[in-house]
Amino acid sequence: MAALDGLAIAERETRHEPTTRSPRPTRGAMDWDDVRVFLAVAREGSMRAAGRALGLSQPTIARRLAAFEASFGGPSLFDRLPEGLRLNADGEQLVPAAESIEDAVLTLERRRAAASPVLSGTVRVSAGECAAGFLARCLSEATTTALPSGITLELVDELRQTANLVRRQADMALRHEPPEGGDFYISKAGTFACAVYRRRGADAGAWVTYTEEQAHYAPARWVQRQLEETGKPVALRASSMLMHLEAIRAGTGRGVLPCYVGDGHPLLERLTPPIPEIAAEYWIIVHRDLRRAACVRAVIDWMKALFAEHRDVLAGNR
């Protein structure tokens, strides 16, 4: 009887043994990082640009792309051209499946981040120069809703905010316009008023404005109308608000600045009231999956508090 009991125990241990072992890796399993590199090269058109997009070195991109191509039998999936890399017919056929993998992995990553209750880590915010400058300026100020000390804010100036949020290149965005589609949480943050400034006491009749490539910007269109109406010359065309500020501060010319920048600068004087047609609305945009993440919720609350408490300054009410 004891022998039979011992045999039964041995049989149970044998049946349960497979569940206690670590699963054996599948031979030849595909690496998600290689898929990610393949898609980045396809989208960016070069290994160097793909490396910048992913934060990887060019040798790493080349190694992972070679590994991905080798997993499909070795033939190149790209045509190597003088201007860069372009998908060939074999590569094009793989893109839909690769993007399906990307969508699934990114969904899991967002939901994993959303499940964490920890109020520490880096939150990456995609924002234009003006909005990012406002957040950076207010980072150390006391607000009714403080940013937890364990959170590090990372600000990046990137225009393709929808692609950023979907691909987790940024956790959230602060932009002039909400996206037309996508699974996003969207909340209006506030409005930046703008007016014309010059250096105090300077005879700054000429204008500082944007480059011709940026002629579609609302401030650029407004300045262009002033040029046509007054016949005044352009002193400088520059692509960033910081360049405008430095030129206006130096007395190079007059130009449009956000009121929160111009009114607080001791060397500048305002020449006009806030100009309604070039006021810039800002919207907080976050993927719905990621909105539940504790760190992201904390940054959203902090941003809303900033815009509420600085409403008069942003509106140019002096």
JSON list of C-alpha atoms in Angstrom, two decimals, residues 194-197 204-210 215 217-235 237 254-257 271-278:
[
{"chain": "A", "resi": 194, "resn": "CYS", "atom": "CA", "xyz": [0.07, 88.46, -28.41]},
{"chain": "A", "resi": 195, "resn": "ALA", "atom": "CA", "xyz": [0.95, 92.11, -29.06]},
{"chain": "A", "resi": 196, "resn": "VAL", "atom": "CA", "xyz": [3.60, 94.24, -30.79]},
{"chain": "A", "resi": 197, "resn": "TYR", "atom": "CA", "xyz": [6.76, 95.16, -28.85]},
{"chain": "A", "resi": 204, "resn": "ALA", "atom": "CA", "xyz": [12.17, 100.59, -34.35]},
{"chain": "A", "resi": 205, "resn": "GLY", "atom": "CA", "xyz": [10.00, 101.15, -37.41]},
{"chain": "A", "resi": 206, "resn": "ALA", "atom": "CA", "xyz": [11.08, 98.05, -39.32]},
{"chain": "A", "resi": 207, "resn": "TRP", "atom": "CA", "xyz": [9.61, 94.64, -38.56]},
{"chain": "A", "resi": 208, "resn": "VAL", "atom": "CA", "xyz": [10.94, 91.37, -37.20]},
{"chain": "A", "resi": 209, "resn": "THR", "atom": "CA", "xyz": [8.89, 88.50, -38.60]},
{"chain": "A", "resi": 210, "resn": "TYR", "atom": "CA", "xyz": [8.99, 84.85, -39.63]},
{"chain": "A", "resi": 215, "resn": "ALA", "atom": "CA", "xyz": [4.26, 82.71, -43.87]},
{"chain": "A", "resi": 217, "resn": "TYR", "atom": "CA", "xyz": [1.59, 81.35, -39.27]},
{"chain": "A", "resi": 218, "resn": "ALA", "atom": "CA", "xyz": [-1.08, 83.71, -37.91]},
{"chain": "A", "resi": 219, "resn": "PRO", "atom": "CA", "xyz": [1.46, 86.28, -36.58]},
{"chain": "A", "resi": 220, "resn": "ALA", "atom": "CA", "xyz": [3.32, 86.21, -39.91]},
{"chain": "A", "resi": 221, "resn": "ARG", "atom": "CA", "xyz": [0.09, 86.85, -41.84]},
{"chain": "A", "resi": 222, "resn": "TRP", "atom": "CA", "xyz": [-0.79, 89.74, -39.52]},
{"chain": "A", "resi": 223, "resn": "VAL", "atom": "CA", "xyz": [2.64, 91.35, -39.88]},
{"chain": "A", "resi": 224, "resn": "GLN", "atom": "CA", "xyz": [2.43, 90.95, -43.66]},
{"chain": "A", "resi": 225, "resn": "ARG", "atom": "CA", "xyz": [-0.77, 93.01, -43.66]},
{"chain": "A", "resi": 226, "resn": "GLN", "atom": "CA", "xyz": [0.99, 95.73, -41.66]},
{"chain": "A", "resi": 227, "resn": "LEU", "atom": "CA", "xyz": [3.83, 95.75, -44.19]},
{"chain": "A", "resi": 228, "resn": "GLU", "atom": "CA", "xyz": [1.40, 96.16, -47.06]},
{"chain": "A", "resi": 229, "resn": "GLU", "atom": "CA", "xyz": [-0.55, 98.92, -45.30]},
{"chain": "A", "resi": 230, "resn": "THR", "atom": "CA", "xyz": [2.39, 100.96, -43.99]},
{"chain": "A", "resi": 231, "resn": "GLY", "atom": "CA", "xyz": [5.16, 100.23, -46.45]},
{"chain": "A", "resi": 232, "resn": "LYS", "atom": "CA", "xyz": [7.60, 99.65, -43.59]},
{"chain": "A", "resi": 233, "resn": "PRO", "atom": "CA", "xyz": [10.58, 97.36, -44.30]},
{"chain": "A", "resi": 234, "resn": "VAL", "atom": "CA", "xyz": [11.47, 93.99, -42.78]},
{"chain": "A", "resi": 235, "resn": "ALA", "atom": "CA", "xyz": [14.54, 94.19, -40.57]},
{"chain": "A", "resi": 237, "resn": "ARG", "atom": "CA", "xyz": [13.16, 87.19, -40.81]},
{"chain": "A", "resi": 254, "resn": "ARG", "atom": "CA", "xyz": [9.43, 95.75, -33.75]},
{"chain": "A", "resi": 255, "resn": "GLY", "atom": "CA", "xyz": [7.59, 92.46, -33.72]},
{"chain": "A", "resi": 256, "resn": "VAL", "atom": "CA", "xyz": [4.88, 90.24, -32.31]},
{"chain": "A", "resi": 257, "resn": "LEU", "atom": "CA", "xyz": [5.54, 88.44, -29.03]},
{"chain": "A", "resi": 271, "resn": "LEU", "atom": "CA", "xyz": [2.98, 99.20, -28.76]},
{"chain": "A", "resi": 272, "resn": "THR", "atom": "CA", "xyz": [-0.50, 97.68, -29.21]},
{"chain": "A", "resi": 273, "resn": "PRO", "atom": "CA", "xyz": [-3.24, 96.09, -27.13]},
{"chain": "A", "resi": 274, "resn": "PRO", "atom": "CA", "xyz": [-3.48, 92.29, -27.40]},
{"chain": "A", "resi": 275, "resn": "ILE", "atom": "CA", "xyz": [-4.38, 91.38, -30.99]},
{"chain": "A", "resi": 276, "resn": "PRO", "atom": "CA", "xyz": [-7.41, 89.03, -30.94]},
{"chain": "A", "resi": 277, "resn": "GLU", "atom": "CA", "xyz": [-6.85, 87.46, -34.37]},
{"chain": "A", "resi": 278, "resn": "ILE", "atom": "CA", "xyz": [-3.43, 86.10, -33.43]}
]
